[in-house]
Amino acid sequence: MFRTRRQELIWLILIGGCVALFVAHRERAHQGPAVAAYDRSGLNDLVRQTMATPLAHPDDDLITGSISKPAKRARKARYYVPLGSYDSIEDATRRYLDIVHREPRIEDGRKLRIETVALDGGRFHRVRMGDFGTTGEARAACRRAGLTPARCPVVEVR
């Protein structure tokens, strides 16, 4: 079997690299837990000290480096449209596909979904169109899906 010097040199380098990696791994394992739990810049101690410092009152805010306390934002209401609740997943899927067939773009934003819930010992599959920011957005989606206002009640979720 004929090998060139270049091939032999490549094999020697590869074998030497493998041996070096093996030795480095064995050496690191013998240095103990102090190396494994290396703390860069003392951050672990800083976190422990911060966690050990109790707040004056449980309702107090954690003081950060900000200049002023941020104003609490009122949580915006979200809206959805219930399209039906079914005891079989097949019926819920039929309703889902009926809406998607009428308005294919409604599926892009994941606005249309089937949620499975357990109520009173039974499982029900809700078909919902939702997570709209305003009632106007919800009603516009109903119109695009070909639903009349009577079949498209908008429900607010807080």
mmCIF file of C-alpha atoms in Angstrom:
data_model
loop_
_atom_site.group_PDB
_atom_site.id
_atom_site.type_symbol
_atom_site.label_atom_id
_atom_site.label_comp_id
_atom_site.label_asym_id
_atom_site.label_seq_id
_atom_site.Cartn_x
_atom_site.Cartn_y
_atom_site.Cartn_z
ATOM 1 C CA MET A 1 0.000 0.000 0.000
ATOM 2 C CA PHE A 2 1.573 3.211 -1.146
ATOM 3 C CA ARG A 3 1.216 6.384 0.926
ATOM 4 C CA THR A 4 2.777 9.709 0.283
ATOM 5 C CA ARG A 5 4.603 11.638 2.942
ATOM 6 C CA ARG A 6 1.878 14.250 2.844
ATOM 7 C CA GLN A 7 -0.834 11.711 3.748
ATOM 8 C CA GLU A 8 1.297 10.386 6.585
ATOM 9 C CA LEU A 9 1.836 13.906 7.907
ATOM 10 C CA ILE A 10 -1.937 14.606 7.870
ATOM 11 C CA TRP A 11 -2.640 11.387 9.796
ATOM 12 C CA LEU A 12 0.048 12.224 12.364
ATOM 13 C CA ILE A 13 -1.441 15.687 12.906
ATOM 14 C CA LEU A 14 -4.966 14.268 13.313
ATOM 15 C CA ILE A 15 -3.834 11.619 15.782
ATOM 16 C CA GLY A 16 -1.786 14.187 17.719
ATOM 17 C CA GLY A 17 -4.825 16.509 17.924
ATOM 18 C CA CYS A 18 -7.015 13.699 19.241
ATOM 19 C CA VAL A 19 -4.441 12.804 21.887
ATOM 20 C CA ALA A 20 -4.157 16.458 22.923
ATOM 21 C CA LEU A 21 -7.945 16.773 23.286
ATOM 22 C CA PHE A 22 -8.079 13.567 25.330
ATOM 23 C CA VAL A 23 -5.324 14.744 27.665
ATOM 24 C CA ALA A 24 -6.896 18.201 28.093
ATOM 25 C CA HIS A 25 -10.241 16.625 28.960
ATOM 26 C CA ARG A 26 -8.663 14.299 31.544
ATOM 27 C CA GLU A 27 -6.656 17.144 33.107
ATOM 28 C CA ARG A 28 -9.723 19.343 33.439
ATOM 29 C CA ALA A 29 -11.668 16.553 35.161
ATOM 30 C CA HIS A 30 -8.902 16.160 37.792
ATOM 31 C CA GLN A 31 -8.795 19.842 38.761
ATOM 32 C CA GLY A 32 -11.911 19.594 40.927
ATOM 33 C CA PRO A 33 -15.133 21.591 41.334
ATOM 34 C CA ALA A 34 -13.340 24.918 41.755
ATOM 35 C CA VAL A 35 -12.635 25.054 38.017
ATOM 36 C CA ALA A 36 -16.103 23.794 37.077
ATOM 37 C CA ALA A 37 -17.791 26.563 39.111
ATOM 38 C CA TYR A 38 -15.548 29.330 37.838
ATOM 39 C CA ASP A 39 -17.110 32.679 38.665
ATOM 40 C CA ARG A 40 -16.319 35.367 36.152
ATOM 41 C CA SER A 41 -16.017 38.815 37.707
ATOM 42 C CA GLY A 42 -17.605 37.715 40.989
ATOM 43 C CA LEU A 43 -21.138 37.761 39.595
ATOM 44 C CA ASN A 44 -22.269 34.706 41.560
ATOM 45 C CA ASP A 45 -21.436 36.429 44.864
ATOM 46 C CA LEU A 46 -23.221 39.581 43.765
ATOM 47 C CA VAL A 47 -26.382 37.631 42.906
ATOM 48 C CA ARG A 48 -26.299 35.797 46.257
ATOM 49 C CA GLN A 49 -25.919 39.083 48.154
ATOM 50 C CA THR A 50 -28.803 40.676 46.261
ATOM 51 C CA MET A 51 -31.072 37.710 46.891
ATOM 52 C CA ALA A 52 -30.189 37.657 50.585
ATOM 53 C CA THR A 53 -31.134 41.322 51.091
ATOM 54 C CA PRO A 54 -34.818 41.418 52.108
ATOM 55 C CA LEU A 55 -37.125 44.160 50.921
ATOM 56 C CA ALA A 56 -38.529 46.468 53.592
ATOM 57 C CA HIS A 57 -42.096 45.524 52.671
ATOM 58 C CA PRO A 58 -43.257 42.786 50.310
ATOM 59 C CA ASP A 59 -45.179 45.367 48.261
ATOM 60 C CA ASP A 60 -42.098 47.549 47.683
ATOM 61 C CA ASP A 61 -40.647 47.640 44.198
ATOM 62 C CA LEU A 62 -37.149 46.406 43.567
ATOM 63 C CA ILE A 63 -34.906 49.449 43.165
ATOM 64 C CA THR A 64 -33.011 49.405 39.917
ATOM 65 C CA GLY A 65 -30.698 51.856 38.240
ATOM 66 C CA SER A 66 -33.540 53.817 36.699
ATOM 67 C CA ILE A 67 -34.053 57.447 37.627
ATOM 68 C CA SER A 68 -37.795 57.346 38.103
ATOM 69 C CA LYS A 69 -40.370 54.686 38.743
ATOM 70 C CA PRO A 70 -42.050 53.652 35.488
ATOM 71 C CA ALA A 71 -45.748 54.382 35.306
ATOM 72 C CA LYS A 72 -47.934 51.312 35.496
ATOM 73 C CA ARG A 73 -49.610 50.730 32.187
ATOM 74 C CA ALA A 74 -53.210 49.793 32.015
ATOM 75 C CA ARG A 75 -53.471 46.389 30.410
ATOM 76 C CA LYS A 76 -55.209 46.688 27.075
ATOM 77 C CA ALA A 77 -58.303 44.628 26.524
ATOM 78 C CA ARG A 78 -58.215 41.933 23.866
ATOM 79 C CA TYR A 79 -61.191 40.740 21.850
ATOM 80 C CA TYR A 80 -62.196 37.433 20.305
ATOM 81 C CA VAL A 81 -65.175 35.989 18.445
ATOM 82 C CA PRO A 82 -66.585 32.602 19.535
ATOM 83 C CA LEU A 83 -67.547 30.652 16.414
ATOM 84 C CA GLY A 84 -68.837 27.496 18.086
ATOM 85 C CA SER A 85 -68.263 24.890 20.766
ATOM 86 C CA TYR A 86 -68.389 21.230 19.765
ATOM 87 C CA ASP A 87 -68.116 17.938 21.610
ATOM 88 C CA SER A 88 -66.237 16.279 18.729
ATOM 89 C CA ILE A 89 -62.999 17.459 17.204
ATOM 90 C CA GLU A 90 -64.299 16.528 13.750
ATOM 91 C CA ASP A 91 -67.163 19.055 13.983
ATOM 92 C CA ALA A 92 -64.799 21.731 15.303
ATOM 93 C CA THR A 93 -62.377 21.024 12.465
ATOM 94 C CA ARG A 94 -65.200 21.297 9.925
ATOM 95 C CA ARG A 95 -66.130 24.733 11.325
ATOM 96 C CA TYR A 96 -62.466 25.807 11.320
ATOM 97 C CA LEU A 97 -62.016 24.735 7.700
ATOM 98 C CA ASP A 98 -65.280 26.424 6.706
ATOM 99 C CA ILE A 99 -63.969 29.767 8.007
ATOM 100 C CA VAL A 100 -60.521 29.232 6.446
ATOM 101 C CA HIS A 101 -62.179 28.418 3.120
ATOM 102 C CA ARG A 102 -64.045 31.741 3.225
ATOM 103 C CA GLU A 103 -61.035 33.829 4.332
ATOM 104 C CA PRO A 104 -57.649 32.040 3.893
ATOM 105 C CA ARG A 105 -55.634 35.033 5.178
ATOM 106 C CA ILE A 106 -57.226 34.721 8.642
ATOM 107 C CA GLU A 107 -55.004 31.694 9.286
ATOM 108 C CA ASP A 108 -51.758 33.603 8.605
ATOM 109 C CA GLY A 109 -51.785 35.578 11.863
ATOM 110 C CA ARG A 110 -52.996 32.578 13.880
ATOM 111 C CA LYS A 111 -56.169 34.460 14.638
ATOM 112 C CA LEU A 112 -58.303 31.363 14.111
ATOM 113 C CA ARG A 113 -57.834 28.424 16.462
ATOM 114 C CA ILE A 114 -59.413 25.409 18.113
ATOM 115 C CA GLU A 115 -59.091 25.259 21.898
ATOM 116 C CA THR A 116 -59.870 22.055 23.796
ATOM 117 C CA VAL A 117 -61.276 22.527 27.311
ATOM 118 C CA ALA A 118 -62.597 20.166 29.967
ATOM 119 C CA LEU A 119 -65.861 21.346 31.531
ATOM 120 C CA ASP A 120 -68.210 19.386 33.801
ATOM 121 C CA GLY A 121 -66.465 16.121 33.073
ATOM 122 C CA GLY A 122 -66.669 16.503 29.295
ATOM 123 C CA ARG A 123 -64.279 17.761 26.648
ATOM 124 C CA PHE A 124 -65.343 20.531 24.348
ATOM 125 C CA HIS A 125 -63.584 22.008 21.341
ATOM 126 C CA ARG A 126 -64.028 25.755 20.916
ATOM 127 C CA VAL A 127 -63.497 27.396 17.581
ATOM 128 C CA ARG A 128 -62.402 30.980 18.127
ATOM 129 C CA MET A 129 -61.229 33.847 16.043
ATOM 130 C CA GLY A 130 -59.341 36.253 18.133
ATOM 131 C CA ASP A 131 -56.736 38.229 19.903
ATOM 132 C CA PHE A 132 -57.847 41.440 18.250
ATOM 133 C CA GLY A 133 -56.875 44.830 19.664
ATOM 134 C CA THR A 134 -60.234 46.503 19.069
ATOM 135 C CA THR A 135 -63.838 45.536 18.430
ATOM 136 C CA GLY A 136 -63.512 47.131 14.999
ATOM 137 C CA GLU A 137 -60.704 44.716 14.045
ATOM 138 C CA ALA A 138 -62.828 41.791 15.217
ATOM 139 C CA ARG A 139 -65.876 42.921 13.254
ATOM 140 C CA ALA A 140 -63.753 43.525 10.142
ATOM 141 C CA ALA A 141 -62.411 39.966 10.381
ATOM 142 C CA CYS A 142 -66.001 38.693 10.662
ATOM 143 C CA ARG A 143 -66.968 40.571 7.507
ATOM 144 C CA ARG A 144 -63.950 39.162 5.622
ATOM 145 C CA ALA A 145 -64.927 35.658 6.760
ATOM 146 C CA GLY A 146 -68.467 36.218 5.474
ATOM 147 C CA LEU A 147 -70.157 36.176 8.887
ATOM 148 C CA THR A 148 -73.174 38.344 9.617
ATOM 149 C CA PRO A 149 -73.095 40.568 12.729
ATOM 150 C CA ALA A 150 -75.723 38.323 14.349
ATOM 151 C CA ARG A 151 -73.413 35.292 14.005
ATOM 152 C CA CYS A 152 -70.333 37.227 15.098
ATOM 153 C CA PRO A 153 -70.496 38.304 18.761
ATOM 154 C CA VAL A 154 -67.361 40.100 19.950
ATOM 155 C CA VAL A 155 -66.240 39.172 23.471
ATOM 156 C CA GLU A 156 -63.779 41.199 25.562
ATOM 157 C CA VAL A 157 -61.059 39.415 27.543
ATOM 158 C CA ARG A 158 -59.005 41.185 30.194
#
